[in-house]
């Protein structure tokens, strides 16, 4: 049986581990490396789906949505009856759903982990729930996402070696249960998640266990959870090569501009992060010349674009002065425009990264980008 | 010298006072009767200007913006330096600016009226300001709106006959000062405002005084300020015919679906109201079958469109169930979609009204609309 989602490696950078590929999904081919906008509650915040699809120059065909949030509201069975998540949210591209693991573990005292799964209380009404690998698969099947993520435990940072060792073993046992419970492999694909914290021996152990299951793709979880960036890069240096070359590699929850380059350099194909839309709602923008805080008074009389090197809808039509006015006036259009610009910026940067890999100048492009950006 | 804005009467309904016309502006011709979306702070809330321009089937070419709000923030001189309001907010259609009169009078104890003008305190920082007819003209000239409204006093409801009599006389003296101060009549046009509360003799007196000034258009102010709708219609029955047929007539601040029909029936050409976007942000929608409160549980499993008789972007692409989910989840897209639908609904209804006048079936169309709508 053919997997719903497959990966084709097109080219490897001769000087780094960067790679150019294509992720084939039931909802279209996705050029990699790729940044996935996040649509937590079945909407990429403050964006119409048509505008998400048009991001960058080549468009955006893959977004992430959230099993945990959609399970609690409006409920996965409601979305199933509505015809699935694609139809419900009017998105014709591909969708990756996370498993809910990260969200339930983030609940702290409001959850309890057992071999069976995780018990937690709803943040909406305090009701009691239990997530298991099987339920996570059932929810993601109801949503109808193209890529389903395994239900894992994301260990905190810092955590003891012994805790992380037990945790990754539990994650592997849960992954096996996910795989066992997942039937429709021709329409939806299950990706496994490597854990192991910042311990290289445990990362290697986790990699070995999950790669043995021969899944169509693998994610690196448990990074960007509070550890220094240099430590994250160091762990990636060692653990990315442990994943098979012929499968897609996804670095979960990472999407600041610098981390995209560092991840690509280490062989990552897929990224997601709420950062571009979250900071947009707080008036902050990514630009080719670094971060801009639009509420600063210096922008009030600036009649030029947010980013002089950007050709997005926002930079073609609005001034910094107008964007500052919208933000100060608490207008919804402020979040709409800054979200669109920030997402365009990351999607367009990934397009440039792909082109630079094709043309054997990825390291040079990275240096240019970092030099122009300044402080991240 | 030719006025910037002129009106052509195309046709009068043989059975009512409804009329079909064209308002010629420096930013395009506007078919009337017309509903103008409100962009208080230089943005129609939760809408991109391109989407405003595409409302209805024929598009929307005239919006309203707010002198008072833009004077306080970001400041009219800043907007002048930015190239004017059209450029600042990326709107290529026509703009009508109100004078700030209604807003400063709404401040209650925070303002003081004298012959010279109105002293008030800013709601933003408590600073002291004085609006005069001359300053209102200067602000509107800096904004560069196509239609400038005279600085008037909008008397409250209820108010004594003697108070309203003095108030309308003040409004007329201020109107003369506005006209005196307004120089660039070839690029911007000044509309006068009839006052007189609910007193027909005072409405007649006000009409006589302002019509004598031979302005390119006239508004009816001081209605829809708390009086019963029937009383408003009764006043309009008498006062609209006092305005010259060859000039555009604008009913200020009125825009509920029933009032649009009642106003058109009495000879009104232009309407504006914050209602469609304001109620949208509270989850309420206008539909051909009446008002819908999207947060009601009955819509949770409704996979059909918001309005089965609507062909707007929202009704073509989203279900009531999804719209309810967005509203309950406090997603920005909820305000975006409901605002777009509500504005489309009013703009499209005005298109239908215009067609019905052309085809001598306005009264029949009104009855059909009211019968289907139910309770307003």
Short mmCIF file of N, CA and C in Angstrom, two decimals, chain A residues 40-51 69-70 73-74 77-78 81-83 87-90 281 300-301 303 313 317-319 321-323 325-326 328-333 335-337 340, chain B residues 40-51 69-70 73-74 77-78 81-83 87-90 281 300-301 303 313 317-319 321-323 325-326 328-333 335-337 340:
data_model
loop_
_atom_site.label_atom_id
_atom_site.label_comp_id
_atom_site.label_asym_id
_atom_site.label_seq_id
_atom_site.Cartn_x
_atom_site.Cartn_y
_atom_site.Cartn_z
N UNK A 40 -4.39 27.31 14.53
CA UNK A 40 -4.69 26.57 15.76
C UNK A 40 -6.15 26.13 15.84
N UNK A 41 -7.05 27.10 15.70
CA UNK A 41 -8.47 26.82 15.89
C UNK A 41 -9.21 26.80 14.55
N UNK A 42 -8.61 26.16 13.54
CA UNK A 42 -9.22 26.06 12.21
C UNK A 42 -9.28 27.40 11.51
N UNK A 43 -8.34 28.29 11.83
CA UNK A 43 -8.15 29.55 11.09
C UNK A 43 -6.74 30.07 11.38
N UNK A 44 -6.03 30.43 10.33
CA UNK A 44 -4.77 31.14 10.52
C UNK A 44 -5.17 32.55 10.96
N UNK A 45 -4.84 32.89 12.17
CA UNK A 45 -5.44 34.08 12.81
C UNK A 45 -5.35 35.34 11.94
N UNK A 46 -6.50 36.00 11.79
CA UNK A 46 -6.63 37.29 11.10
C UNK A 46 -6.37 37.23 9.61
N UNK A 47 -6.45 36.00 9.04
CA UNK A 47 -6.22 35.85 7.59
C UNK A 47 -7.37 35.08 6.95
N UNK A 48 -7.79 35.52 5.77
CA UNK A 48 -8.68 34.69 4.97
C UNK A 48 -7.85 33.56 4.36
N UNK A 49 -8.43 32.37 4.23
CA UNK A 49 -7.64 31.26 3.67
C UNK A 49 -7.11 31.54 2.25
N UNK A 50 -7.86 32.28 1.46
CA UNK A 50 -7.39 32.63 0.11
C UNK A 50 -6.10 33.44 0.19
N UNK A 51 -6.01 34.31 1.18
CA UNK A 51 -4.81 35.13 1.32
C UNK A 51 -3.64 34.30 1.85
N UNK A 69 -7.09 21.68 20.47
CA UNK A 69 -8.07 22.77 20.47
C UNK A 69 -9.35 22.38 19.75
N UNK A 70 -9.23 21.70 18.62
CA UNK A 70 -10.44 21.37 17.85
C UNK A 70 -11.24 20.25 18.51
N UNK A 73 -13.15 22.25 21.11
CA UNK A 73 -14.11 23.19 20.49
C UNK A 73 -13.79 23.34 19.03
N UNK A 74 -14.67 23.06 18.10
CA UNK A 74 -16.08 22.70 18.26
C UNK A 74 -16.31 21.21 18.47
N UNK A 77 -15.99 15.43 16.10
CA UNK A 77 -17.11 14.75 15.42
C UNK A 77 -17.97 15.76 14.67
N UNK A 78 -18.10 16.95 15.21
CA UNK A 78 -18.82 18.02 14.49
C UNK A 78 -18.08 18.34 13.17
N UNK A 81 -18.70 15.63 10.70
CA UNK A 81 -20.03 15.76 10.07
C UNK A 81 -20.08 16.94 9.10
N UNK A 82 -19.25 17.95 9.34
CA UNK A 82 -19.21 19.12 8.43
C UNK A 82 -18.45 18.80 7.15
N UNK A 83 -17.87 17.60 7.06
CA UNK A 83 -17.15 17.22 5.85
C UNK A 83 -15.64 17.25 6.01
N UNK A 87 -12.88 21.27 4.44
CA UNK A 87 -14.13 21.89 4.02
C UNK A 87 -14.62 22.88 5.09
N UNK A 88 -14.54 22.47 6.36
CA UNK A 88 -15.02 23.31 7.46
C UNK A 88 -14.38 24.69 7.43
N UNK A 89 -13.06 24.72 7.21
CA UNK A 89 -12.35 26.00 7.26
C UNK A 89 -12.08 26.59 5.88
N UNK A 90 -12.60 25.95 4.82
CA UNK A 90 -12.44 26.50 3.47
C UNK A 90 -10.97 26.58 3.06
N UNK A 281 0.08 40.53 16.08
CA UNK A 281 -1.01 41.08 16.87
C UNK A 281 -0.50 42.01 17.97
N UNK A 300 5.61 57.15 13.21
CA UNK A 300 4.37 57.93 13.03
C UNK A 300 4.37 58.71 11.72
N UNK A 301 5.49 59.32 11.40
CA UNK A 301 5.55 60.16 10.18
C UNK A 301 6.31 59.46 9.06
N UNK A 303 6.28 57.63 5.90
CA UNK A 303 5.33 57.36 4.83
C UNK A 303 5.82 56.26 3.89
N UNK A 313 1.51 42.39 -0.33
CA UNK A 313 0.33 43.27 -0.41
C UNK A 313 0.45 44.45 0.55
N UNK A 317 1.05 48.63 -0.43
CA UNK A 317 -0.13 49.51 -0.32
C UNK A 317 -0.22 50.39 0.92
N UNK A 318 0.60 50.13 1.93
CA UNK A 318 0.44 50.87 3.18
C UNK A 318 1.78 51.39 3.69
N UNK A 319 1.72 52.48 4.44
CA UNK A 319 2.93 53.07 5.02
C UNK A 319 3.09 52.62 6.48
N UNK A 321 3.48 54.69 8.80
CA UNK A 321 2.65 55.64 9.54
C UNK A 321 1.21 55.15 9.67
N UNK A 322 0.68 54.63 8.58
CA UNK A 322 -0.70 54.11 8.63
C UNK A 322 -0.78 52.88 9.52
N UNK A 323 0.21 51.98 9.38
CA UNK A 323 0.20 50.76 10.20
C UNK A 323 0.29 51.11 11.69
N UNK A 325 -0.77 53.93 13.02
CA UNK A 325 -2.09 54.48 13.36
C UNK A 325 -3.09 53.36 13.65
N UNK A 326 -3.11 52.34 12.80
CA UNK A 326 -4.05 51.23 13.01
C UNK A 326 -3.78 50.53 14.33
N UNK A 328 -2.21 51.72 17.05
CA UNK A 328 -2.53 52.59 18.19
C UNK A 328 -4.05 52.73 18.35
N UNK A 329 -4.78 52.65 17.25
CA UNK A 329 -6.23 52.78 17.31
C UNK A 329 -6.92 51.45 17.60
N UNK A 330 -6.12 50.42 17.84
CA UNK A 330 -6.65 49.08 18.15
C UNK A 330 -7.60 48.58 17.07
N UNK A 331 -7.27 48.87 15.83
CA UNK A 331 -8.09 48.42 14.70
C UNK A 331 -7.72 46.99 14.31
N UNK A 332 -8.74 46.19 13.99
CA UNK A 332 -8.53 44.81 13.57
C UNK A 332 -7.63 44.73 12.34
N UNK A 333 -7.75 45.72 11.46
CA UNK A 333 -6.92 45.71 10.25
C UNK A 333 -5.43 45.68 10.57
N UNK A 335 -3.92 43.87 12.93
CA UNK A 335 -3.55 42.45 13.04
C UNK A 335 -3.60 41.77 11.68
N UNK A 336 -4.58 42.13 10.87
CA UNK A 336 -4.71 41.52 9.54
C UNK A 336 -3.48 41.81 8.68
N UNK A 337 -3.09 43.07 8.64
CA UNK A 337 -1.99 43.45 7.74
C UNK A 337 -0.64 42.97 8.25
N UNK A 340 -0.33 39.22 7.73
CA UNK A 340 -0.08 38.88 6.32
C UNK A 340 1.37 39.19 5.94
N UNK B 40 -14.55 54.85 10.40
CA UNK B 40 -14.34 55.88 11.43
C UNK B 40 -12.90 56.34 11.55
N UNK B 41 -12.00 55.38 11.76
CA UNK B 41 -10.60 55.72 12.04
C UNK B 41 -9.73 55.41 10.82
N UNK B 42 -10.22 55.77 9.63
CA UNK B 42 -9.47 55.54 8.39
C UNK B 42 -9.36 54.05 8.06
N UNK B 43 -10.35 53.27 8.49
CA UNK B 43 -10.47 51.86 8.09
C UNK B 43 -11.89 51.40 8.35
N UNK B 44 -12.49 50.78 7.35
CA UNK B 44 -13.78 50.12 7.58
C UNK B 44 -13.44 48.89 8.41
N UNK B 45 -13.91 48.83 9.63
CA UNK B 45 -13.40 47.88 10.61
C UNK B 45 -13.40 46.43 10.08
N UNK B 46 -12.25 45.77 10.22
CA UNK B 46 -12.08 44.35 9.90
C UNK B 46 -12.19 44.04 8.42
N UNK B 47 -12.03 45.08 7.57
CA UNK B 47 -12.09 44.86 6.12
C UNK B 47 -10.88 45.47 5.43
N UNK B 48 -10.33 44.74 4.45
CA UNK B 48 -9.36 45.35 3.56
C UNK B 48 -10.10 46.27 2.59
N UNK B 49 -9.50 47.40 2.23
CA UNK B 49 -10.21 48.32 1.32
C UNK B 49 -10.58 47.68 -0.02
N UNK B 50 -9.77 46.78 -0.52
CA UNK B 50 -10.11 46.10 -1.77
C UNK B 50 -11.40 45.31 -1.63
N UNK B 51 -11.60 44.72 -0.47
CA UNK B 51 -12.82 43.94 -0.25
C UNK B 51 -14.03 44.86 -0.07
N UNK B 69 -12.40 61.84 14.98
CA UNK B 69 -11.44 60.80 15.36
C UNK B 69 -10.08 61.01 14.70
N UNK B 70 -10.07 61.38 13.42
CA UNK B 70 -8.79 61.52 12.72
C UNK B 70 -8.04 62.78 13.16
N UNK B 73 -6.45 61.55 16.36
CA UNK B 73 -5.44 60.50 16.11
C UNK B 73 -5.62 59.97 14.71
N UNK B 74 -4.66 60.03 13.84
CA UNK B 74 -3.25 60.43 14.06
C UNK B 74 -3.02 61.93 13.91
N UNK B 77 -3.01 66.91 10.10
CA UNK B 77 -1.82 67.41 9.40
C UNK B 77 -0.90 66.25 9.01
N UNK B 78 -0.84 65.24 9.87
CA UNK B 78 -0.06 64.05 9.52
C UNK B 78 -0.65 63.40 8.26
N UNK B 81 0.24 65.38 5.24
CA UNK B 81 1.62 65.11 4.81
C UNK B 81 1.76 63.72 4.19
N UNK B 82 0.92 62.81 4.60
CA UNK B 82 0.96 61.45 4.02
C UNK B 82 0.34 61.42 2.63
N UNK B 83 -0.22 62.55 2.19
CA UNK B 83 -0.80 62.60 0.84
C UNK B 83 -2.31 62.60 0.84
N UNK B 87 -4.96 58.26 0.08
CA UNK B 87 -3.68 57.56 -0.04
C UNK B 87 -3.32 56.88 1.29
N UNK B 88 -3.53 57.60 2.39
CA UNK B 88 -3.17 57.08 3.72
C UNK B 88 -3.82 55.72 3.97
N UNK B 89 -5.12 55.62 3.63
CA UNK B 89 -5.84 54.38 3.93
C UNK B 89 -6.00 53.46 2.72
N UNK B 90 -5.34 53.81 1.60
CA UNK B 90 -5.36 52.94 0.42
C UNK B 90 -6.77 52.73 -0.12
N UNK B 281 -19.33 42.40 14.79
CA UNK B 281 -18.32 42.09 15.81
C UNK B 281 -18.96 41.47 17.05
N UNK B 300 -24.74 25.54 15.69
CA UNK B 300 -23.50 24.76 15.85
C UNK B 300 -23.37 23.67 14.79
N UNK B 301 -24.46 22.98 14.52
CA UNK B 301 -24.41 21.86 13.56
C UNK B 301 -25.04 22.23 12.22
N UNK B 303 -24.66 23.19 8.72
CA UNK B 303 -23.60 23.20 7.72
C UNK B 303 -23.97 24.02 6.49
N UNK B 313 -19.05 36.40 -0.64
CA UNK B 313 -17.88 35.55 -0.38
C UNK B 313 -18.12 34.64 0.83
N UNK B 317 -18.66 30.36 0.89
CA UNK B 317 -17.52 29.56 1.34
C UNK B 317 -17.56 29.02 2.76
N UNK B 318 -18.50 29.52 3.58
CA UNK B 318 -18.47 29.11 4.99
C UNK B 318 -19.86 28.73 5.48
N UNK B 319 -19.88 27.87 6.47
CA UNK B 319 -21.16 27.43 7.07
C UNK B 319 -21.45 28.23 8.33
N UNK B 321 -22.13 26.82 11.04
CA UNK B 321 -21.41 26.11 12.10
C UNK B 321 -19.98 26.63 12.25
N UNK B 322 -19.32 26.87 11.10
CA UNK B 322 -17.95 27.39 11.16
C UNK B 322 -17.94 28.82 11.71
N UNK B 323 -18.89 29.64 11.26
CA UNK B 323 -18.95 31.03 11.74
C UNK B 323 -19.20 31.06 13.24
N UNK B 325 -18.33 28.69 15.36
CA UNK B 325 -17.06 28.26 15.97
C UNK B 325 -16.08 29.43 16.07
N UNK B 326 -15.95 30.20 14.99
CA UNK B 326 -15.03 31.34 15.00
C UNK B 326 -15.43 32.35 16.06
N UNK B 328 -17.30 31.88 18.84
CA UNK B 328 -17.11 31.32 20.17
C UNK B 328 -15.62 31.26 20.52
N UNK B 329 -14.78 31.06 19.52
CA UNK B 329 -13.34 30.96 19.77
C UNK B 329 -12.66 32.32 19.77
N UNK B 330 -13.47 33.38 19.65
CA UNK B 330 -12.96 34.76 19.66
C UNK B 330 -11.89 34.98 18.60
N UNK B 331 -12.10 34.38 17.43
CA UNK B 331 -11.16 34.54 16.33
C UNK B 331 -11.47 35.82 15.54
N UNK B 332 -10.42 36.52 15.14
CA UNK B 332 -10.56 37.75 14.37
C UNK B 332 -11.32 37.50 13.07
N UNK B 333 -11.12 36.30 12.50
CA UNK B 333 -11.81 35.99 11.24
C UNK B 333 -13.33 36.09 11.39
N UNK B 335 -15.07 38.42 13.04
CA UNK B 335 -15.43 39.82 12.74
C UNK B 335 -15.22 40.14 11.26
N UNK B 336 -14.17 39.59 10.68
CA UNK B 336 -13.89 39.85 9.27
C UNK B 336 -15.03 39.33 8.39
N UNK B 337 -15.43 38.09 8.63
CA UNK B 337 -16.43 37.48 7.75
C UNK B 337 -17.82 38.07 7.97
N UNK B 340 -18.03 41.54 6.48
CA UNK B 340 -18.12 41.51 5.02
C UNK B 340 -19.52 41.10 4.57
#
